[in-house]
């Protein structure tokens, strides 16, 4: 196959799988199952699951109390657009690595033709020869968070309607923006997002999540959950293992249509030759990583806040 034909096939396959949150989540997991050395793919599948749960929360009973229809739509588009952008950038890299394995030689010189940052070309080439799985996972974390910084976090419309909004401040102050790794034993592990708009904080979180996800004593339970529990987008996927019987959020594909995205012009390279070695330092985990009770306590707190907010709205009209 020619280079042009390969690039076309990679783009076609990426577009097909970048349909919605469920197709992305499943694609990442399927890829990890076949290429377990690419640890980032498993991390991405679990973080993508969390994004799906956050999306359907907006249509669930809890957030219906505290958010207007316009606020719900903007928050959904934040999750959806960020997830779409990351997949559009990262999945072609994964497929190019897959094809490199098939033919037995690196094809990473084609990365610029896929619009991938120059930062990643060197990292993929390094990985090909040295097989440092942790460094590549960190590189992909660094790349994905920088990829969304300007188009999403610094976007004036998202700033105004999401990151400077009261619901966003409420969720952040209550630490409700938490990435959770559940198990079928009904135990939740996870970490909260602090200062979400800061790219370095999100990179730090990504590294900590990777440390948690691949802990030898916990990884089998996390892997079992993602293999055993189909992703529907509903938070009930995880809550039912703790004995919760009432579904508080709907299925994703009955809640949202497929969104057509575009790259909105020429994609710019975020990397400008900074000292990359400073980016790869490890991050230590906080002491508290088992958060089952904490999670339900925060849900109850948010219920109180949104109920009061809803009451004030109705009684001050």
mmCIF file of C-alpha atoms in Angstrom:
data_model
loop_
_atom_site.group_PDB
_atom_site.id
_atom_site.type_symbol
_atom_site.label_atom_id
_atom_site.label_comp_id
_atom_site.label_asym_id
_atom_site.label_seq_id
_atom_site.Cartn_x
_atom_site.Cartn_y
_atom_site.Cartn_z
ATOM 1 C CA UNK A 1 0.000 0.000 0.000
ATOM 2 C CA UNK A 2 1.286 3.465 -0.886
ATOM 3 C CA UNK A 3 1.799 6.174 1.707
ATOM 4 C CA UNK A 4 -1.136 8.129 0.280
ATOM 5 C CA UNK A 5 -3.377 5.054 0.373
ATOM 6 C CA UNK A 6 -2.375 4.270 3.939
ATOM 7 C CA UNK A 7 -3.059 7.813 5.114
ATOM 8 C CA UNK A 8 -6.477 7.736 3.436
ATOM 9 C CA UNK A 9 -7.336 4.433 5.127
ATOM 10 C CA UNK A 10 -6.209 5.725 8.532
ATOM 11 C CA UNK A 11 -8.295 8.885 8.173
ATOM 12 C CA UNK A 12 -11.333 6.904 7.034
ATOM 13 C CA UNK A 13 -11.085 4.448 9.925
ATOM 14 C CA UNK A 14 -10.590 7.289 12.432
ATOM 15 C CA UNK A 15 -13.614 9.206 11.140
ATOM 16 C CA UNK A 16 -15.758 6.068 11.292
ATOM 17 C CA UNK A 17 -14.850 5.373 14.922
ATOM 18 C CA UNK A 18 -15.007 9.046 16.001
ATOM 19 C CA UNK A 19 -18.795 9.012 15.762
ATOM 20 C CA UNK A 20 -19.698 9.469 19.422
ATOM 21 C CA UNK A 21 -18.490 8.817 22.956
ATOM 22 C CA UNK A 22 -19.429 5.144 22.882
ATOM 23 C CA UNK A 23 -17.638 4.387 19.612
ATOM 24 C CA UNK A 24 -14.509 6.189 20.850
ATOM 25 C CA UNK A 25 -14.506 4.413 24.203
ATOM 26 C CA UNK A 26 -14.881 1.011 22.560
ATOM 27 C CA UNK A 27 -12.217 1.791 19.934
ATOM 28 C CA UNK A 28 -9.627 2.691 22.576
ATOM 29 C CA UNK A 29 -10.364 -0.478 24.582
ATOM 30 C CA UNK A 30 -10.297 -2.699 21.481
ATOM 31 C CA UNK A 31 -6.952 -1.201 20.512
ATOM 32 C CA UNK A 32 -5.451 -1.821 23.960
ATOM 33 C CA UNK A 33 -6.650 -5.422 23.898
ATOM 34 C CA UNK A 34 -4.586 -5.976 20.738
ATOM 35 C CA UNK A 35 -1.653 -3.682 21.601
ATOM 36 C CA UNK A 36 -1.257 -3.791 25.407
ATOM 37 C CA UNK A 37 2.119 -2.047 25.203
ATOM 38 C CA UNK A 38 0.227 1.170 24.311
ATOM 39 C CA UNK A 39 -0.979 1.800 27.854
ATOM 40 C CA UNK A 40 -2.415 5.214 26.989
ATOM 41 C CA UNK A 41 -5.171 3.511 24.981
ATOM 42 C CA UNK A 42 -6.552 1.880 28.136
ATOM 43 C CA UNK A 43 -6.314 5.121 30.087
ATOM 44 C CA UNK A 44 -8.089 6.915 27.233
ATOM 45 C CA UNK A 45 -10.874 4.328 27.184
ATOM 46 C CA UNK A 46 -11.539 4.784 30.912
ATOM 47 C CA UNK A 47 -11.385 8.578 30.804
ATOM 48 C CA UNK A 48 -13.716 8.448 27.804
ATOM 49 C CA UNK A 49 -16.152 6.352 29.854
ATOM 50 C CA UNK A 50 -16.120 9.063 32.481
ATOM 51 C CA UNK A 51 -16.852 11.688 29.822
ATOM 52 C CA UNK A 52 -19.881 9.668 28.720
ATOM 53 C CA UNK A 53 -21.154 9.508 32.279
ATOM 54 C CA UNK A 54 -20.696 13.274 32.600
ATOM 55 C CA UNK A 55 -22.610 13.808 29.353
ATOM 56 C CA UNK A 56 -25.652 11.805 30.435
ATOM 57 C CA UNK A 57 -25.547 13.367 33.923
ATOM 58 C CA UNK A 58 -26.640 16.554 32.174
ATOM 59 C CA UNK A 59 -29.859 14.805 31.107
ATOM 60 C CA UNK A 60 -30.292 13.069 34.466
ATOM 61 C CA UNK A 61 -32.439 13.944 37.446
ATOM 62 C CA UNK A 62 -29.665 15.654 39.429
ATOM 63 C CA UNK A 63 -28.442 18.165 36.865
ATOM 64 C CA UNK A 64 -31.926 18.857 35.510
ATOM 65 C CA UNK A 65 -32.529 20.704 38.774
ATOM 66 C CA UNK A 66 -29.557 23.040 38.533
ATOM 67 C CA UNK A 67 -28.903 23.680 34.849
ATOM 68 C CA UNK A 68 -30.802 25.504 32.154
ATOM 69 C CA UNK A 69 -31.176 23.847 28.759
ATOM 70 C CA UNK A 70 -28.555 26.236 27.370
ATOM 71 C CA UNK A 71 -26.080 25.386 30.139
ATOM 72 C CA UNK A 72 -26.645 21.677 29.570
ATOM 73 C CA UNK A 73 -25.949 22.048 25.853
ATOM 74 C CA UNK A 74 -22.731 24.020 26.349
ATOM 75 C CA UNK A 75 -21.387 21.550 28.912
ATOM 76 C CA UNK A 76 -22.244 18.641 26.624
ATOM 77 C CA UNK A 77 -20.468 20.304 23.714
ATOM 78 C CA UNK A 78 -17.391 20.853 25.891
ATOM 79 C CA UNK A 79 -17.132 17.135 26.683
ATOM 80 C CA UNK A 80 -18.034 16.106 23.140
ATOM 81 C CA UNK A 81 -15.756 18.533 21.328
ATOM 82 C CA UNK A 82 -12.744 17.806 23.557
ATOM 83 C CA UNK A 83 -13.214 14.060 23.217
ATOM 84 C CA UNK A 84 -13.651 14.325 19.456
ATOM 85 C CA UNK A 85 -10.504 16.443 19.086
ATOM 86 C CA UNK A 86 -8.375 14.089 21.163
ATOM 87 C CA UNK A 87 -9.564 11.044 19.228
ATOM 88 C CA UNK A 88 -9.070 12.798 15.864
ATOM 89 C CA UNK A 89 -5.472 13.519 16.859
ATOM 90 C CA UNK A 90 -4.503 10.393 18.800
ATOM 91 C CA UNK A 91 -6.206 7.514 17.017
ATOM 92 C CA UNK A 92 -4.362 8.048 13.704
ATOM 93 C CA UNK A 93 -1.128 7.823 15.706
ATOM 94 C CA UNK A 94 -2.241 4.489 17.140
ATOM 95 C CA UNK A 95 -3.171 3.184 13.698
ATOM 96 C CA UNK A 96 0.146 4.311 12.226
ATOM 97 C CA UNK A 97 1.961 2.406 14.975
ATOM 98 C CA UNK A 98 -0.222 -0.631 14.230
ATOM 99 C CA UNK A 99 0.767 -0.489 10.554
ATOM 100 C CA UNK A 100 4.420 -0.027 11.520
ATOM 101 C CA UNK A 101 4.202 -3.317 13.428
ATOM 102 C CA UNK A 102 2.577 -5.030 10.440
ATOM 103 C CA UNK A 103 5.321 -4.075 7.981
ATOM 104 C CA UNK A 104 8.124 -4.223 10.530
ATOM 105 C CA UNK A 105 9.480 -0.707 10.118
ATOM 106 C CA UNK A 106 8.556 2.707 11.553
ATOM 107 C CA UNK A 107 6.192 4.916 9.559
ATOM 108 C CA UNK A 108 6.283 7.907 11.889
ATOM 109 C CA UNK A 109 7.611 10.223 9.183
ATOM 110 C CA UNK A 110 3.956 10.249 8.031
ATOM 111 C CA UNK A 111 2.713 11.826 11.285
ATOM 112 C CA UNK A 112 2.952 15.436 9.957
ATOM 113 C CA UNK A 113 0.626 14.419 7.094
ATOM 114 C CA UNK A 114 -1.924 13.464 9.750
ATOM 115 C CA UNK A 115 -1.629 16.866 11.451
ATOM 116 C CA UNK A 116 0.108 15.425 14.518
ATOM 117 C CA UNK A 117 2.411 17.625 16.605
ATOM 118 C CA UNK A 118 6.152 17.434 15.981
ATOM 119 C CA UNK A 119 6.407 16.584 19.684
ATOM 120 C CA UNK A 120 4.975 13.134 19.020
ATOM 121 C CA UNK A 121 7.100 12.163 16.034
ATOM 122 C CA UNK A 122 10.269 12.028 18.129
ATOM 123 C CA UNK A 123 8.450 10.234 20.951
ATOM 124 C CA UNK A 124 7.065 7.534 18.659
ATOM 125 C CA UNK A 125 10.482 6.999 17.082
ATOM 126 C CA UNK A 126 12.045 6.761 20.536
ATOM 127 C CA UNK A 127 9.402 4.251 21.578
ATOM 128 C CA UNK A 128 9.940 2.130 18.464
ATOM 129 C CA UNK A 129 13.582 1.563 19.371
ATOM 130 C CA UNK A 130 13.487 1.639 23.192
ATOM 131 C CA UNK A 131 9.963 0.378 24.051
ATOM 132 C CA UNK A 132 9.611 2.692 27.043
ATOM 133 C CA UNK A 133 5.868 2.189 27.542
ATOM 134 C CA UNK A 134 5.559 4.635 30.428
ATOM 135 C CA UNK A 135 7.306 7.467 28.587
ATOM 136 C CA UNK A 136 5.067 7.010 25.544
ATOM 137 C CA UNK A 137 1.982 7.057 27.775
ATOM 138 C CA UNK A 138 3.185 10.313 29.341
ATOM 139 C CA UNK A 139 3.930 11.753 25.894
ATOM 140 C CA UNK A 140 0.394 11.018 24.716
ATOM 141 C CA UNK A 141 -1.045 12.556 27.916
ATOM 142 C CA UNK A 142 1.041 15.709 27.376
ATOM 143 C CA UNK A 143 0.063 15.874 23.725
ATOM 144 C CA UNK A 144 -3.677 15.369 24.221
ATOM 145 C CA UNK A 145 -3.974 18.072 26.872
ATOM 146 C CA UNK A 146 -2.043 20.576 24.777
ATOM 147 C CA UNK A 147 -4.129 19.615 21.748
ATOM 148 C CA UNK A 148 -7.355 20.799 23.422
ATOM 149 C CA UNK A 149 -5.905 23.855 25.200
ATOM 150 C CA UNK A 150 -6.443 26.455 22.484
ATOM 151 C CA UNK A 151 -9.483 25.037 20.635
ATOM 152 C CA UNK A 152 -11.453 24.297 23.827
ATOM 153 C CA UNK A 153 -10.046 25.807 27.017
ATOM 154 C CA UNK A 154 -8.948 29.123 25.464
ATOM 155 C CA UNK A 155 -11.876 29.332 23.048
ATOM 156 C CA UNK A 156 -13.783 32.561 23.877
ATOM 157 C CA UNK A 157 -17.202 30.915 23.496
ATOM 158 C CA UNK A 158 -16.347 28.001 25.778
ATOM 159 C CA UNK A 159 -14.736 30.409 28.258
ATOM 160 C CA UNK A 160 -17.850 32.552 28.434
ATOM 161 C CA UNK A 161 -20.483 29.815 28.440
ATOM 162 C CA UNK A 162 -18.689 27.084 30.392
ATOM 163 C CA UNK A 163 -15.460 27.860 32.237
ATOM 164 C CA UNK A 164 -16.674 31.216 33.581
ATOM 165 C CA UNK A 165 -20.157 29.909 34.422
ATOM 166 C CA UNK A 166 -21.626 29.319 37.877
ATOM 167 C CA UNK A 167 -22.387 25.587 37.285
ATOM 168 C CA UNK A 168 -18.757 24.984 36.349
ATOM 169 C CA UNK A 169 -17.524 26.775 39.484
ATOM 170 C CA UNK A 170 -19.969 24.769 41.614
ATOM 171 C CA UNK A 171 -18.823 21.442 40.175
ATOM 172 C CA UNK A 172 -15.156 22.367 40.559
ATOM 173 C CA UNK A 173 -15.500 23.681 44.106
ATOM 174 C CA UNK A 174 -17.383 20.529 45.127
ATOM 175 C CA UNK A 175 -14.754 18.379 43.388
ATOM 176 C CA UNK A 176 -17.487 16.821 41.289
ATOM 177 C CA UNK A 177 -15.259 16.763 38.214
ATOM 178 C CA UNK A 178 -13.744 13.456 39.268
ATOM 179 C CA UNK A 179 -12.367 10.661 37.095
ATOM 180 C CA UNK A 180 -13.548 7.362 38.558
ATOM 181 C CA UNK A 181 -12.251 3.840 38.013
ATOM 182 C CA UNK A 182 -14.981 1.509 39.325
ATOM 183 C CA UNK A 183 -14.867 -2.240 39.938
ATOM 184 C CA UNK A 184 -17.614 -4.871 39.808
ATOM 185 C CA UNK A 185 -17.001 -5.357 43.541
ATOM 186 C CA UNK A 186 -18.665 -1.966 44.017
ATOM 187 C CA UNK A 187 -15.486 -0.113 44.999
ATOM 188 C CA UNK A 188 -14.626 3.184 43.319
ATOM 189 C CA UNK A 189 -11.144 4.601 42.911
ATOM 190 C CA UNK A 190 -10.405 7.995 41.453
ATOM 191 C CA UNK A 191 -9.004 11.495 41.523
ATOM 192 C CA UNK A 192 -10.515 14.960 41.275
ATOM 193 C CA UNK A 193 -9.697 17.504 38.614
ATOM 194 C CA UNK A 194 -8.324 20.667 40.197
ATOM 195 C CA UNK A 195 -7.980 23.894 38.166
ATOM 196 C CA UNK A 196 -9.241 22.148 35.043
ATOM 197 C CA UNK A 197 -8.407 25.066 32.760
ATOM 198 C CA UNK A 198 -4.691 24.828 33.589
ATOM 199 C CA UNK A 199 -2.962 22.517 31.103
ATOM 200 C CA UNK A 200 -0.205 21.557 33.557
ATOM 201 C CA UNK A 201 -2.777 20.525 36.176
ATOM 202 C CA UNK A 202 -4.555 18.320 33.646
ATOM 203 C CA UNK A 203 -1.257 16.718 32.629
ATOM 204 C CA UNK A 204 -0.451 16.110 36.309
ATOM 205 C CA UNK A 205 -3.866 14.492 36.750
ATOM 206 C CA UNK A 206 -3.330 12.312 33.689
ATOM 207 C CA UNK A 207 -0.038 11.013 35.048
ATOM 208 C CA UNK A 208 -1.591 10.332 38.461
ATOM 209 C CA UNK A 209 -4.501 8.507 36.838
ATOM 210 C CA UNK A 210 -2.082 6.361 34.852
ATOM 211 C CA UNK A 211 -0.233 5.501 38.062
ATOM 212 C CA UNK A 212 -3.518 4.495 39.698
ATOM 213 C CA UNK A 213 -4.848 2.571 36.695
ATOM 214 C CA UNK A 214 -1.760 0.407 36.289
ATOM 215 C CA UNK A 215 -1.138 -0.371 39.942
ATOM 216 C CA UNK A 216 -0.428 -4.112 39.838
ATOM 217 C CA UNK A 217 -2.869 -4.908 42.643
ATOM 218 C CA UNK A 218 -5.714 -2.852 41.065
ATOM 219 C CA UNK A 219 -5.238 -3.179 37.313
ATOM 220 C CA UNK A 220 -6.923 -6.633 36.985
ATOM 221 C CA UNK A 221 -10.129 -5.300 38.601
ATOM 222 C CA UNK A 222 -10.173 -2.221 36.364
ATOM 223 C CA UNK A 223 -9.523 -4.277 33.252
ATOM 224 C CA UNK A 224 -12.265 -6.724 34.224
ATOM 225 C CA UNK A 225 -14.770 -3.890 34.627
ATOM 226 C CA UNK A 226 -14.104 -2.460 31.171
ATOM 227 C CA UNK A 227 -14.188 -5.929 29.606
ATOM 228 C CA UNK A 228 -17.295 -7.121 31.451
ATOM 229 C CA UNK A 229 -19.482 -3.989 31.602
ATOM 230 C CA UNK A 230 -20.634 -2.625 28.222
ATOM 231 C CA UNK A 231 -20.386 1.158 27.953
ATOM 232 C CA UNK A 232 -23.842 2.717 27.546
ATOM 233 C CA UNK A 233 -22.857 6.208 28.696
ATOM 234 C CA UNK A 234 -25.176 6.014 31.705
ATOM 235 C CA UNK A 235 -23.623 6.438 35.147
ATOM 236 C CA UNK A 236 -25.795 3.498 36.194
ATOM 237 C CA UNK A 237 -23.134 1.345 34.487
ATOM 238 C CA UNK A 238 -20.927 1.935 37.525
ATOM 239 C CA UNK A 239 -23.412 2.760 40.297
ATOM 240 C CA UNK A 240 -25.374 -0.484 40.018
ATOM 241 C CA UNK A 241 -22.412 -2.442 41.393
ATOM 242 C CA UNK A 242 -22.755 -0.601 44.708
ATOM 243 C CA UNK A 243 -26.382 -1.642 45.171
ATOM 244 C CA UNK A 244 -27.994 1.410 43.554
ATOM 245 C CA UNK A 245 -31.245 0.310 41.907
ATOM 246 C CA UNK A 246 -32.518 3.607 40.518
ATOM 247 C CA UNK A 247 -31.126 4.895 37.239
ATOM 248 C CA UNK A 248 -30.422 8.646 37.532
ATOM 249 C CA UNK A 249 -29.005 9.192 34.036
ATOM 250 C CA UNK A 250 -30.192 7.874 30.654
ATOM 251 C CA UNK A 251 -28.391 5.994 27.874
ATOM 252 C CA UNK A 252 -26.129 8.234 25.834
ATOM 253 C CA UNK A 253 -27.439 7.254 22.398
ATOM 254 C CA UNK A 254 -31.033 7.951 23.405
ATOM 255 C CA UNK A 255 -29.990 11.351 24.794
ATOM 256 C CA UNK A 256 -27.854 12.980 22.098
ATOM 257 C CA UNK A 257 -27.637 12.988 18.321
ATOM 258 C CA UNK A 258 -24.383 12.354 16.475
ATOM 259 C CA UNK A 259 -22.548 15.680 16.207
ATOM 260 C CA UNK A 260 -20.785 16.692 12.997
ATOM 261 C CA UNK A 261 -17.435 18.310 13.794
ATOM 262 C CA UNK A 262 -14.779 20.021 11.738
ATOM 263 C CA UNK A 263 -11.263 21.188 12.566
ATOM 264 C CA UNK A 264 -12.232 24.819 11.871
ATOM 265 C CA UNK A 265 -9.284 25.682 9.692
ATOM 266 C CA UNK A 266 -5.631 24.708 9.782
ATOM 267 C CA UNK A 267 -4.510 22.739 12.821
ATOM 268 C CA UNK A 268 -1.542 24.385 14.545
ATOM 269 C CA UNK A 269 1.343 22.587 16.203
ATOM 270 C CA UNK A 270 1.331 23.351 19.931
ATOM 271 C CA UNK A 271 4.985 22.321 20.404
ATOM 272 C CA UNK A 272 7.621 25.026 19.831
ATOM 273 C CA UNK A 273 10.816 23.286 20.922
ATOM 274 C CA UNK A 274 10.403 23.576 24.687
ATOM 275 C CA UNK A 275 12.627 21.479 26.957
ATOM 276 C CA UNK A 276 10.715 18.220 26.730
ATOM 277 C CA UNK A 277 12.571 16.375 29.475
ATOM 278 C CA UNK A 278 11.014 18.632 32.110
ATOM 279 C CA UNK A 279 7.604 17.382 30.989
ATOM 280 C CA UNK A 280 8.193 13.730 31.882
ATOM 281 C CA UNK A 281 8.618 13.834 35.645
ATOM 282 C CA UNK A 282 6.488 11.408 37.664
ATOM 283 C CA UNK A 283 3.625 12.567 39.870
ATOM 284 C CA UNK A 284 2.844 10.946 43.216
ATOM 285 C CA UNK A 285 -0.644 9.788 44.094
ATOM 286 C CA UNK A 286 -2.561 11.341 46.995
ATOM 287 C CA UNK A 287 -3.141 9.107 50.010
ATOM 288 C CA UNK A 288 -6.870 8.778 49.362
ATOM 289 C CA UNK A 289 -7.587 6.892 46.143
ATOM 290 C CA UNK A 290 -10.552 4.749 47.287
ATOM 291 C CA UNK A 291 -13.473 7.163 47.027
ATOM 292 C CA UNK A 292 -16.693 5.122 47.143
ATOM 293 C CA UNK A 293 -18.254 6.823 50.173
ATOM 294 C CA UNK A 294 -16.772 10.196 49.216
ATOM 295 C CA UNK A 295 -18.403 9.921 45.781
ATOM 296 C CA UNK A 296 -21.917 9.399 47.158
ATOM 297 C CA UNK A 297 -21.395 12.143 49.744
ATOM 298 C CA UNK A 298 -20.493 14.582 46.969
ATOM 299 C CA UNK A 299 -23.563 13.517 44.974
ATOM 300 C CA UNK A 300 -25.737 14.272 47.986
ATOM 301 C CA UNK A 301 -24.077 17.661 48.492
ATOM 302 C CA UNK A 302 -24.609 18.580 44.871
ATOM 303 C CA UNK A 303 -28.248 17.474 45.125
ATOM 304 C CA UNK A 304 -28.731 19.906 48.028
ATOM 305 C CA UNK A 305 -27.032 22.770 46.154
ATOM 306 C CA UNK A 306 -29.043 22.242 42.978
ATOM 307 C CA UNK A 307 -32.311 21.763 44.906
ATOM 308 C CA UNK A 308 -31.782 25.052 46.743
ATOM 309 C CA UNK A 309 -30.810 26.817 43.529
ATOM 310 C CA UNK A 310 -33.936 25.481 41.840
ATOM 311 C CA UNK A 311 -36.111 26.592 44.787
ATOM 312 C CA UNK A 312 -34.672 30.134 44.700
ATOM 313 C CA UNK A 313 -35.273 30.353 40.954
ATOM 314 C CA UNK A 314 -38.922 29.381 41.351
ATOM 315 C CA UNK A 315 -39.552 31.657 44.325
ATOM 316 C CA UNK A 316 -37.794 34.793 43.078
ATOM 317 C CA UNK A 317 -39.621 35.076 39.759
#
